[in-house]
Structures are given as structure tokens and as C-alpha cells.
Short mmCIF file of C-alpha atoms and ligand atoms in Angstrom, two decimals:
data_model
loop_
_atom_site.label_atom_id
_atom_site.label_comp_id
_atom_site.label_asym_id
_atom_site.label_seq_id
_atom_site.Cartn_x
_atom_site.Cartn_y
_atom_site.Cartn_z
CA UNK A 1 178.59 -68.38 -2.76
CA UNK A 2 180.16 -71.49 -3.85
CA UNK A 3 180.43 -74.78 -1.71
CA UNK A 4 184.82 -74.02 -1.24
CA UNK A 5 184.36 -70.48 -0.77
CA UNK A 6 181.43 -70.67 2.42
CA UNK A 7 183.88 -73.49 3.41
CA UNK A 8 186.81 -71.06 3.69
CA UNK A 9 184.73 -68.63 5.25
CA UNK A 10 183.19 -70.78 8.01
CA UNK A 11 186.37 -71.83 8.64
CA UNK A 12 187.99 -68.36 8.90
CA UNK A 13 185.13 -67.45 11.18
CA UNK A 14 185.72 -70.36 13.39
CA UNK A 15 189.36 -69.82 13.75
CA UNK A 16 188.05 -66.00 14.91
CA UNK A 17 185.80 -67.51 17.33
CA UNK A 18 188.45 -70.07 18.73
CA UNK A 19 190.66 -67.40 19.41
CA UNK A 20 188.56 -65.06 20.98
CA UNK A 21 187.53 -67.90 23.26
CA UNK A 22 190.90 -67.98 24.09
CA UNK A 23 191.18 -64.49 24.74
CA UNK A 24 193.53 -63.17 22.00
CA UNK A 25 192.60 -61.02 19.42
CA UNK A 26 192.80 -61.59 15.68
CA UNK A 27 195.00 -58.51 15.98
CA UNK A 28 197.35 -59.45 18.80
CA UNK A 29 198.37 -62.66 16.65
CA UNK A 30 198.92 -61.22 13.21
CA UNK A 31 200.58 -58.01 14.04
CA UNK A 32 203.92 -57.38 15.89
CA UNK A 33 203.77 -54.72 18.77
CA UNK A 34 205.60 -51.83 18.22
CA UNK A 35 208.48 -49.72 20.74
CA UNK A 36 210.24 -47.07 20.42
CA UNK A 37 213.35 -46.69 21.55
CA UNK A 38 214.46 -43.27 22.21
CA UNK A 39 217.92 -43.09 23.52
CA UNK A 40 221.31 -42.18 23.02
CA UNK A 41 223.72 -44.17 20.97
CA UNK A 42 226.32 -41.31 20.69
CA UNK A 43 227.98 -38.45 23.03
CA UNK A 44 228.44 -38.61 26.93
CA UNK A 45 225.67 -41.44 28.17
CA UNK A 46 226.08 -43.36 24.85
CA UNK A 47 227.09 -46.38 27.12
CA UNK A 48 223.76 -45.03 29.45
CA UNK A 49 221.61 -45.66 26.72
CA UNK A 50 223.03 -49.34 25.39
CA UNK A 51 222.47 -50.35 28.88
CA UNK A 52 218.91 -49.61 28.95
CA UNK A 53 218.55 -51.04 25.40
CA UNK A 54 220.02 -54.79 26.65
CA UNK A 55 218.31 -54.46 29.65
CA UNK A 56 214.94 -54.17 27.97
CA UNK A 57 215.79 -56.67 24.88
CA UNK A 58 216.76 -59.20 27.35
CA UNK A 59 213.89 -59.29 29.23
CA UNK A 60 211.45 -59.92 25.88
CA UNK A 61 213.89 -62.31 24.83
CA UNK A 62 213.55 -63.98 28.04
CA UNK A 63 209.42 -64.21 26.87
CA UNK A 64 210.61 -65.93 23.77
CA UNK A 65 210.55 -62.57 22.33
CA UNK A 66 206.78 -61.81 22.59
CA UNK A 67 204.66 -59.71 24.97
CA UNK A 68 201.70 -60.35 25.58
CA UNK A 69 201.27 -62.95 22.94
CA UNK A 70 202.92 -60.24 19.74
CA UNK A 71 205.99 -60.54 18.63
CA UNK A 72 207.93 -57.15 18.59
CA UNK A 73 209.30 -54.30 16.71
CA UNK A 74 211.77 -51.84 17.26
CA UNK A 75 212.07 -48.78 16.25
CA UNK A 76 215.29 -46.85 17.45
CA UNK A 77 216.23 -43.05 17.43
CA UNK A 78 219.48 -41.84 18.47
CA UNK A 79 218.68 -39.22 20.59
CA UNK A 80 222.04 -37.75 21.27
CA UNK A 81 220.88 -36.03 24.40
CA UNK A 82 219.76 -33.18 23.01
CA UNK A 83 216.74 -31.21 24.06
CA UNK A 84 216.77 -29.01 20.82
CA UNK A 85 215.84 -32.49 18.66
CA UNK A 86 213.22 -34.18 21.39
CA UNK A 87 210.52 -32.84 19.85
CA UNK A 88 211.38 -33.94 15.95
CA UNK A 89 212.80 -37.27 17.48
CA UNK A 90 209.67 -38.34 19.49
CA UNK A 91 207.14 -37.21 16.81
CA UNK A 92 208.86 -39.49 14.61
CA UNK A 93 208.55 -42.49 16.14
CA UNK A 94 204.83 -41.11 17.85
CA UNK A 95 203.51 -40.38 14.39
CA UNK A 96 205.71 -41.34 11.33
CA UNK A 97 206.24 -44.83 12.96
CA UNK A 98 202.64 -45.16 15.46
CA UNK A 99 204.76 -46.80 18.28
CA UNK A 100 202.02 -48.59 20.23
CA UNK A 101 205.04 -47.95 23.32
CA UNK A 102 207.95 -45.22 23.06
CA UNK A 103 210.69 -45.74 25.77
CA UNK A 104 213.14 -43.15 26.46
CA UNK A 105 215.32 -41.80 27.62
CA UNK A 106 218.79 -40.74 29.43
CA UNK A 107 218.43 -37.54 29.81
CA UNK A 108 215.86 -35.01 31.84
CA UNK A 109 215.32 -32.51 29.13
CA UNK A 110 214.91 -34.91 26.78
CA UNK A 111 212.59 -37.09 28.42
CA UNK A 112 210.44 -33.70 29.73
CA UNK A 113 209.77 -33.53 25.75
CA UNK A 114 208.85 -36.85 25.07
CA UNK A 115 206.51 -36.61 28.31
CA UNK A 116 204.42 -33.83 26.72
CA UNK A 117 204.39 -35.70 22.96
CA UNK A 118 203.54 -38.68 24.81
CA UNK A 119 200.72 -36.66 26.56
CA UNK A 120 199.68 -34.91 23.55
CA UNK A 121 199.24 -38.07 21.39
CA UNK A 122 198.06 -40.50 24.17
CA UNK A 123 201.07 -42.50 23.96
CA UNK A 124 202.27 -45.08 26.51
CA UNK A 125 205.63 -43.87 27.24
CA UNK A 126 208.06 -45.21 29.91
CA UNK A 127 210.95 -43.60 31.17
CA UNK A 128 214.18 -45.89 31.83
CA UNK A 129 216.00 -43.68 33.23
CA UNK A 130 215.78 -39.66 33.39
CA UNK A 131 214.89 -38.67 36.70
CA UNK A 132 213.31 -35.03 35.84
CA UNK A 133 210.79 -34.10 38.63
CA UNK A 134 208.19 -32.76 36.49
CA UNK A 135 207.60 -36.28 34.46
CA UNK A 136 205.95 -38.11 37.73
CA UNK A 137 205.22 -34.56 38.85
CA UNK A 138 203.64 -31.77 37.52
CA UNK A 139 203.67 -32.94 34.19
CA UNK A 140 202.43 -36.22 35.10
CA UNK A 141 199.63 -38.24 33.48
CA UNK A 142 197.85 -41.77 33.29
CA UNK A 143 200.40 -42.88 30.54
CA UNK A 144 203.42 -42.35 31.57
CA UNK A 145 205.30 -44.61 33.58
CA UNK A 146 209.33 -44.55 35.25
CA UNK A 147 211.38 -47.57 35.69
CA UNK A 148 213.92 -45.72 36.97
CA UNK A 149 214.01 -42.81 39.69
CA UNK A 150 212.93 -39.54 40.22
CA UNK A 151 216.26 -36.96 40.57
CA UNK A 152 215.26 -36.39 43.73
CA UNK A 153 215.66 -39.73 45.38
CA UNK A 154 219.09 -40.56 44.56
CA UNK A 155 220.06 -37.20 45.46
CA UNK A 156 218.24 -37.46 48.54
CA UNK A 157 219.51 -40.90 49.87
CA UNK A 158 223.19 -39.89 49.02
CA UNK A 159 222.36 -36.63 51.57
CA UNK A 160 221.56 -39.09 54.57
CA UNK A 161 224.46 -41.36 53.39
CA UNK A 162 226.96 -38.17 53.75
CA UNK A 163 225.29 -36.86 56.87
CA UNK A 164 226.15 -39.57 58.84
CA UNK A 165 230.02 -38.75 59.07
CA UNK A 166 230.14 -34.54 57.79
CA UNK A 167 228.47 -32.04 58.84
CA UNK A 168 229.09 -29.17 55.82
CA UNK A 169 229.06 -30.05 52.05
CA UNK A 170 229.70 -28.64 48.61
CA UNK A 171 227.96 -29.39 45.79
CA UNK A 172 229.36 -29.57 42.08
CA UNK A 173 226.40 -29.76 39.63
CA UNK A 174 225.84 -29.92 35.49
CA UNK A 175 223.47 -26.92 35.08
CA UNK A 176 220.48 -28.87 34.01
CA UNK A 177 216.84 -29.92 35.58
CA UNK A 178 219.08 -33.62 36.58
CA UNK A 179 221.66 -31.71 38.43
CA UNK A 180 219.50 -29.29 39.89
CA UNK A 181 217.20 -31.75 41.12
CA UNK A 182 219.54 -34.27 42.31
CA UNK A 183 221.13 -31.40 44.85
CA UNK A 184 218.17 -30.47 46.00
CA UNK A 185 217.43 -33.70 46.65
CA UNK A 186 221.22 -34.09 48.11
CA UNK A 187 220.53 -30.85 50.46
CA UNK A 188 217.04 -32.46 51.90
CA UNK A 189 218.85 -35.30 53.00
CA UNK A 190 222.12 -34.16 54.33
CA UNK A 191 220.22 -31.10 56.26
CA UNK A 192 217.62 -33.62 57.47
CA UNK A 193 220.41 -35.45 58.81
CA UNK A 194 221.88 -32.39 60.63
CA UNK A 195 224.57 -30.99 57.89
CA UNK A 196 224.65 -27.57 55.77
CA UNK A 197 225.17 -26.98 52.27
CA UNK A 198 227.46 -24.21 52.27
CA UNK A 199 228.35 -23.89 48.24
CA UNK A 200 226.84 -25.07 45.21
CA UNK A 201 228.98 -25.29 41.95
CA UNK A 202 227.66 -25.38 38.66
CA UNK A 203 229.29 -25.83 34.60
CA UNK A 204 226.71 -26.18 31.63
CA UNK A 205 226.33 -29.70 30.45
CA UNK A 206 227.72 -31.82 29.07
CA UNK A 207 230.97 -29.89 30.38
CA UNK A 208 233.86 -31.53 31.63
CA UNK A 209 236.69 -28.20 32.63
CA UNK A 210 235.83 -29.14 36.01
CA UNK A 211 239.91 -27.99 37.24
CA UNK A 212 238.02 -24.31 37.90
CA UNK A 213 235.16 -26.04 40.52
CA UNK A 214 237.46 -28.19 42.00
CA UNK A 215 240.06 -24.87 42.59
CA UNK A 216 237.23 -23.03 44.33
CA UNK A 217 236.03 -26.12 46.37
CA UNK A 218 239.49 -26.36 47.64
CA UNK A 219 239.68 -22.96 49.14
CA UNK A 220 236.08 -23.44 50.62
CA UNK A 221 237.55 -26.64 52.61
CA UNK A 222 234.03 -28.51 53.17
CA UNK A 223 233.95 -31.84 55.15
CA UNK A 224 232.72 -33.49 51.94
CA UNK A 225 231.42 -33.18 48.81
CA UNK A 226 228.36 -33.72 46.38
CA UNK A 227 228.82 -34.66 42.38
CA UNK A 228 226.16 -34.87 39.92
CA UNK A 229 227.98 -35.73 36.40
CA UNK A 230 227.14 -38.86 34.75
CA UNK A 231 228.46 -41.03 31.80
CA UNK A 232 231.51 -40.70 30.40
CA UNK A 233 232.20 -37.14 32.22
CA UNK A 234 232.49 -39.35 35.43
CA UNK A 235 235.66 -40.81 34.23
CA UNK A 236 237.52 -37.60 34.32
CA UNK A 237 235.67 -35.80 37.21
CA UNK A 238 236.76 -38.79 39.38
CA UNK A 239 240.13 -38.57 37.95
CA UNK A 240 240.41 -35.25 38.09
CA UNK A 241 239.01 -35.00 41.60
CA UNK A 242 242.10 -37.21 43.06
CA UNK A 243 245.20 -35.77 40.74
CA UNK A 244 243.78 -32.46 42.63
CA UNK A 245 244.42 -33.76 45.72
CA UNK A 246 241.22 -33.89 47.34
CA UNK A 247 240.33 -37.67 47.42
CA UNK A 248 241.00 -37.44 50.89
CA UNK A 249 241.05 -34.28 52.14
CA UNK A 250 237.12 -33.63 50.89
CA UNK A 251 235.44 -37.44 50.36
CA UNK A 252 233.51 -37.17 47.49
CA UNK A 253 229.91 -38.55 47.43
CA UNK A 254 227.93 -39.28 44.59
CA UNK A 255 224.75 -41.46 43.21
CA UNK A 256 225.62 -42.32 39.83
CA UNK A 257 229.51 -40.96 40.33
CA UNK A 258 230.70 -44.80 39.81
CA UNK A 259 227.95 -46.73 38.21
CA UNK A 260 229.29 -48.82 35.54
CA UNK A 261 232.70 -47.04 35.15
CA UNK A 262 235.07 -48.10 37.82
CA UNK A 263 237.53 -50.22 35.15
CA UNK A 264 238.10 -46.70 33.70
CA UNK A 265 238.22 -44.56 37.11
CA UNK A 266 240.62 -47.31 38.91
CA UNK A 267 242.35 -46.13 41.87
CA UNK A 268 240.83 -42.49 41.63
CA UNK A 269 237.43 -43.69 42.85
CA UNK A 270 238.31 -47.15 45.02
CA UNK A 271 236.60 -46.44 48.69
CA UNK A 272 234.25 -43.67 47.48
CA UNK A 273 231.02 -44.22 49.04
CA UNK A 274 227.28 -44.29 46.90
CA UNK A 275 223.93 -44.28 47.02
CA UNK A 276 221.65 -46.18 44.70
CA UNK A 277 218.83 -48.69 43.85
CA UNK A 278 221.37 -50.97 42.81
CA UNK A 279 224.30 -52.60 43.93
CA UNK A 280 227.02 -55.44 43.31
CA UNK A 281 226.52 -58.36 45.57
CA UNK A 282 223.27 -57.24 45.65
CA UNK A 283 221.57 -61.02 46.62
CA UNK A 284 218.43 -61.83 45.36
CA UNK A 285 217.35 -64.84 43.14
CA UNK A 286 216.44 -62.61 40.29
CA UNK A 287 219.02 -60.43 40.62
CA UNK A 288 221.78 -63.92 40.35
CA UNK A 289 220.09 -64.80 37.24
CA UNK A 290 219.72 -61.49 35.80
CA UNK A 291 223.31 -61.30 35.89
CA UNK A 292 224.21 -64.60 34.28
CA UNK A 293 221.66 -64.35 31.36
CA UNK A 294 222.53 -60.41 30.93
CA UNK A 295 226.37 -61.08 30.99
CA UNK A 296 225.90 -64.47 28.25
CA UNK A 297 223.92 -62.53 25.97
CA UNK A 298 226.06 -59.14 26.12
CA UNK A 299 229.42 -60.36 27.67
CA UNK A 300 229.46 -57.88 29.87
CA UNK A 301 228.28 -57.20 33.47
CA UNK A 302 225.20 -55.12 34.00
CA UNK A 303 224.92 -51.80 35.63
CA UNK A 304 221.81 -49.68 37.23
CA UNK A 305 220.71 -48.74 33.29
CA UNK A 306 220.21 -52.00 32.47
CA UNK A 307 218.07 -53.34 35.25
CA UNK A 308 215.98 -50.04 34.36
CA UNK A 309 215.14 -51.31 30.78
CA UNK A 310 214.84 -54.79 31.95
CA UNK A 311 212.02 -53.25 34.46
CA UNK A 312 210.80 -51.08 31.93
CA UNK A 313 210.25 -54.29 29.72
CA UNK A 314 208.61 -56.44 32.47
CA UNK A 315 206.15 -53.48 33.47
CA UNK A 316 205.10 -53.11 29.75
CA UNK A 317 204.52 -57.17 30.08
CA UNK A 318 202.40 -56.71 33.36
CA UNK A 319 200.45 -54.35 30.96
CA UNK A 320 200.15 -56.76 28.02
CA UNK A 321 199.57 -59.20 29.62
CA UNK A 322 196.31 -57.98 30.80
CA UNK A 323 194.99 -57.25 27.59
CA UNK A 324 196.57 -60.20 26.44
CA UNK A 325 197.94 -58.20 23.30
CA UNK A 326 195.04 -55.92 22.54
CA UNK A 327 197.24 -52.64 23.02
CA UNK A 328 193.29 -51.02 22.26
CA UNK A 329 192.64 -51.81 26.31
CA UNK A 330 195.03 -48.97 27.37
CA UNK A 331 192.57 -48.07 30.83
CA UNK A 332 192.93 -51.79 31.34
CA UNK A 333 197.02 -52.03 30.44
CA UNK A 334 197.40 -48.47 32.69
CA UNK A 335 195.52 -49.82 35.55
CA UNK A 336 197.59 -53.70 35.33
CA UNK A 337 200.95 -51.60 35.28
CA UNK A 338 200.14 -49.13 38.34
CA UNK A 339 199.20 -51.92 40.05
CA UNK A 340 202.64 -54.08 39.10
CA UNK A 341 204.99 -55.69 41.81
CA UNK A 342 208.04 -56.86 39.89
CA UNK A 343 210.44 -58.91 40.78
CA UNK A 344 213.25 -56.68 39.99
CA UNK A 345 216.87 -57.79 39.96
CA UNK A 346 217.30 -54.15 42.63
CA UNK A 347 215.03 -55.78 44.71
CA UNK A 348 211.08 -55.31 44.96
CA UNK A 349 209.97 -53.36 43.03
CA UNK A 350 205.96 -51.16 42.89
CA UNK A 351 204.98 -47.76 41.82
CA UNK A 352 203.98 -44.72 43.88
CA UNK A 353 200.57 -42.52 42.52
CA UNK A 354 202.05 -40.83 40.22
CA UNK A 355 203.80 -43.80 38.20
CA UNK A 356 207.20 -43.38 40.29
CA UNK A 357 209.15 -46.56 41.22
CA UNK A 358 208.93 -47.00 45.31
CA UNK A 359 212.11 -48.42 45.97
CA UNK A 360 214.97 -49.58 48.43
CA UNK A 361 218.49 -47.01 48.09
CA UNK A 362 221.12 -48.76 49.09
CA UNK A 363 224.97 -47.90 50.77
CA UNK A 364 228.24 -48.87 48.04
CA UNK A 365 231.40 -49.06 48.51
CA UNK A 366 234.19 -48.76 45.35
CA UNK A 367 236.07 -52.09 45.64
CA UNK A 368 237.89 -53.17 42.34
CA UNK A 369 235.51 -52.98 39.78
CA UNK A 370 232.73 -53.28 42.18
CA UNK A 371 230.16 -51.07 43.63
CA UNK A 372 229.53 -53.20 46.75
CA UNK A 373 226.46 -53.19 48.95
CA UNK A 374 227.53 -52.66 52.71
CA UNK A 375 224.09 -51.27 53.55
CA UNK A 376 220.40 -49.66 53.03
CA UNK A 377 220.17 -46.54 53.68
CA UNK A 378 216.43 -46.03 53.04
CA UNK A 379 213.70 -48.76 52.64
CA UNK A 380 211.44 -48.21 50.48
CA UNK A 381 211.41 -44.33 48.97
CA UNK A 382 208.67 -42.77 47.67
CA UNK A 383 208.89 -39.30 45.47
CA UNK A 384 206.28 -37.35 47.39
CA UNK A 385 205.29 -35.86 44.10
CA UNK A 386 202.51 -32.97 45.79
CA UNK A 387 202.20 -31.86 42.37
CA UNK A 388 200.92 -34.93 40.90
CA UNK A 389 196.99 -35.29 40.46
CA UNK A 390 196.17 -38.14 38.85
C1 BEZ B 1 219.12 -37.27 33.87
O1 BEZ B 1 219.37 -36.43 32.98
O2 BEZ B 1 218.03 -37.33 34.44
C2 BEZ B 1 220.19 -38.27 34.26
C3 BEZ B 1 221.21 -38.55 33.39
C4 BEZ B 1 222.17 -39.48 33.74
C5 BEZ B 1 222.09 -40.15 34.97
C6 BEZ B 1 221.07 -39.85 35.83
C7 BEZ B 1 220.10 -38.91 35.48
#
């Protein structure tokens, strides 16, 4: 070997053993990490999925756009809600693209898919917003995480919410696992709370001829009603719920009814009450400054979807950073993210057994363009998840 050569290679070796002293691998500085980013970017929770999408960019930007020492890549798939492409989406980022992290998506079906790839393949996946029962349930499994909720809860806390003032309900549901699940969760609560579900409506999503379902809920005459519709549907089932009539006749509850739509819904949905993880006014020193940086870097204020990709983002982090990088330790990542408490901007924020976020539901009020906290209506909720064995 000649005397520049052993030079070069002594000096290669050294710069190996320097790093590894300080505990990054060779790896975690010459590579970028990759994610995934499964999500909608057209049809009814387009808006849904760009929310997520800031939510999470913002954070890593926020790290100087590494994690865990790597600088990252995207990767992004349009999902367009649609069960029928999960499979062929997910594998393509899982195996054409080796994602070291796939996060995704809106919707339930969708995300039930990318659950079992994620299974199938050992890949870290983390929901940021689908609530379907089955992911942190049945289906669930060391790697796979939610930053968001489980159908159930939202469902559940708006059934106490409604309790407290009616005593019989009807529910109007999209015929999928979301809407299913969030009325059963609705039901649990409101009959816990002494009411009866006396009719539950149904229209295949992503429907929007709700003018039959709100006919029929009309001649039932409930002292309220439940909605599960979400995205840009909400816009006209609020609208069409008051040029019916019924704004006040039958108040109209919902979780997600309101959440980052009210410009559009104006007077149709100002007083309708909510319940959710997040809320305007919400005070917290995170949550202030996740608002200014969010609405400087997207000019925009940011809704429930976005602080669930900004908390999908800071749980990976929790994960990389205990492996500082070396996305090889995934026992060690798992273990650093079930055990995360993040500062979220909804509040504190931890995860149940089964990889579920345990989390405050608070009481809103439509004001303006503001869903406005006036209460909590359950401290810290846990999915009870029997199904779950991990
Ligand atoms: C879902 O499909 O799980 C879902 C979609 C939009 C809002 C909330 C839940």
C-alpha cells in the first residue's frame, strides 16, 4: 500500500471511529431518511390531507430539517381515498421506494390497508389521522403508531357532550368503518349519559344527496342529532342541514362537522356545538407558537389535521432520536416512541398499549370562523382497545 493511500485510509477509519464515539452512524450521516407520505391530494379530504402534510413538514423544518441527525426525503402518493388502490399505493412506496417510515392516511379503509402492508413488510407506519378501530385494535402491531384518534373517541366524547341537554338522538352516517365507528362511539356516550339512539341514517361515501336523510329525520323529530361526514361534504351537509329548517328545531352535533371549514359553512353552522382534541383558543405555550410558525410558513391557520402530522413528525423524532439515525434499531425506535410524552399543540400528549393517542376531548363552540374551547368534556381518553395484544 503506498504511503498516501494507508494515509487516506487511516484517516477514513478515524473519521469512522470519531463518529461512532459520538454515537452516529456512518449511515445516519451520509444517507437521507426516507417517508412516505400517503394521503390525499384530490377528492373530498384533499384539504384533510394538505393539513397533515404542513403539519408534519413543519415540525422537521422546525429540526432544521433533519431527524435524528438525517436529512429527509419524501416520497408522496396521492391516495385519493380509495380503498380499491391502498394496496398498489402502499406497496409502492413500501417496496419500489423502501420508505424507512410511510405515513398515511385520511381515510379508514385506506389506512386498514396500509396497516396490513405495513405489517407484512415490517414497516414503521404512522397514522395521522384515520380513526379505524381495527388499526390500534385487532389489527394492531409493534409498528404501527396513531397521531390522531381512534373513531371511537371522538364519537364517544360528542355522545356525553349531547347527553347533557337531549335525551333521544338520530344519527346520519357515511356507510364506511369511520362512520360506523364514530356512532357507535356517539351511542356509548350519549346512552352512558342517559339518552337513546332512536334512528341511524346511512348514504355510501363519499355521498353528499343528504335532502332524503334530512326528510326522514324531520318526521322522526329527535331532540338532537349526530353527523359523521367530513371534508368538503361538511360544507353542504351543514348548509343543507339549516336551508331545511332544522338548525334549531334538531341541534346538530358533530366531531369533525366544523373543523377547518367554518369560512365556507358561515351562518349555517355558527353556535353548533363539538367535540374534539383540538380547539381555537386552545392556550398552551406550544400550541401559541405552533400557530404563529404554522400560519408564516403556510399563511393559513391550522386545523386538527395539522397538529396530527406535526405529532406524527415529533413521535417519529422521539424515535430517531434514540437511535440517533440508525433506523436499523427499530425495537429500540418502537420502544422510545411508546414511551413518548409530546408536547403537543392539543395539549399533552402519550400513547395507550396499543399505540393509541391518550388524550384530552374538549367542548367547541362555532363563533365566526372559530371553533372555540368553552370546556373539557373528558380528560384524558383512552381507546380501551380489548382486542389489542401486543
Ligand atoms: C376516517 O376515515 O377515519 C376519517 C376521515 C375523515 C375525518 C375523520 C375520520
Amino acid at each position: 500500500m503506498s504511503k498516501a493511500l494507508s494515509r487516506n485510509v487511516w484517516a477514513q477509519s478515524a473519521a469512522a471511529l470519531a463518529l461512532a464515539a459520538a454515537g452516529v452512524s456512518a449511515q445516519a450521516q451520509s444517507t437521507p431518511v426516507k417517508i412516505g407520505l400517503m394521503l390525499p391530494s384530490s377528492g373530498t379530504f384533499a384539504d384533510l390531507g394538505k393539513g397533515v402534510s404542513n403539519g408534519f413538514k413543519l415540525y422537521v423544518n422546525e429540526q432544521g430539517g433533519k431527524l435524528g441527525g438525517r436529512a429527509v426525503e419524501y416520497l408522496a402518493v396521492d391516495d385519493e381515498s380509495d380503498p380499491s388502490k391502498a394496496n398498489e399505493n402502499a406497496n409502492k412506496l413500501v417496496k419500489r421506494d423502501k420508505v424507512d417510515l410511510l405515513v398515511g392516511t385520511i381515510h379508514s379503509g385506506v389506512a386498514s390497508t396500509m396497516a396490513k402492508v405495513a405489517r407484512e413488510t415490517n414497516t414503521l407506519l404512522i397514522v395521522p389521522n384515520a380513526g379505524a378501530g381495527e388499526i390500534t385494535g385487532s389489527m394492531c402491531s409493534p409498528n404501527v403508531f396513531r397521531s390522531s384518534f381512534s373513531n371511537w373517541q371522538p364519537g364517544y366524547a360528542s355522545g356525553l357532550l349531547a347527553a347533557k341537554k337531549h335525551k333521544t338522538a338520530v344519527t346520519i352516517s357515511w356507510k364506511y368503518a369511520a362512520g360506523d365507528e364514530s356512532v357507535r362511539g356517539f351511542r356509548e356516550g350519549f346512552e352512558k349519559g342517559g339518552g337513546k339512539v332512536v334512528k341511524d341514517l346511512t348514504l355510501p361515501f363519499p355521498g353528499v344527496e343528504f335532502q332524503p336523510l334530512l326528510t326522514e329525520l324531520a318526521s322522526i323529530k329527535p331532540e338532537a342529532a349526530y353527523a359523521f361526514v367530513a371534508g368538503a361534504a361538511q360544507v353542504k351537509f351543514v348548509k343543507d342541514y339549516a336551508a331545511a329548517g332544522l338548525k334549531t328545531s334538531i341541534p346538530l352535533y358533530g366531531a369533525f362537522l366544523t373543523e377547518g371549514t367554518l369560512a365556507a359553512q358561515g351562518d349555517a353552522a355558527s353556535g353548533m356545538q363539538t367535540a374534539l382534541h383540538y380547539a381555537d383558543g386552545l392556550k398552551n405555550p406550544k400550541n401559541d407558537a405552533f400557530i404563529a410558525s404554522y400560519t408564516k410558513a403556510f399563511g393559513a391557520k391550522p386545523d386538527v389535521f395539522a397538529v396530527q402530522g406535526y405529532d406524527a413528525a415529533q413521535l417519529y423524532d422521539a424515535g430517531m432520536r434514540a437511535v440517533k439515525g440508525d433506523t436499523k434499531k427499530k425495537a429500540e425506535m418502537i420502544k422510545a416512541m411508546e414511551n413518548a410524552k409530546l408536547d403537543s399543540p392539543r395539549g399533552p400528549l402519550s400513547f395507550s398499549k396499543s399505540h393509541n393517542p391518550v388524550q384530552d376531548y374538549y367542548v367547541r363552540v362555532a363563533r365566526g370562523n372559530q371553533n372555540v374551547m368553552t370546556d373539557v368534556i373528558v380528560k384524558g381518553l383512552v381507546d380501551p382497545s380489548p382486542d389489542c395484544k401486543l
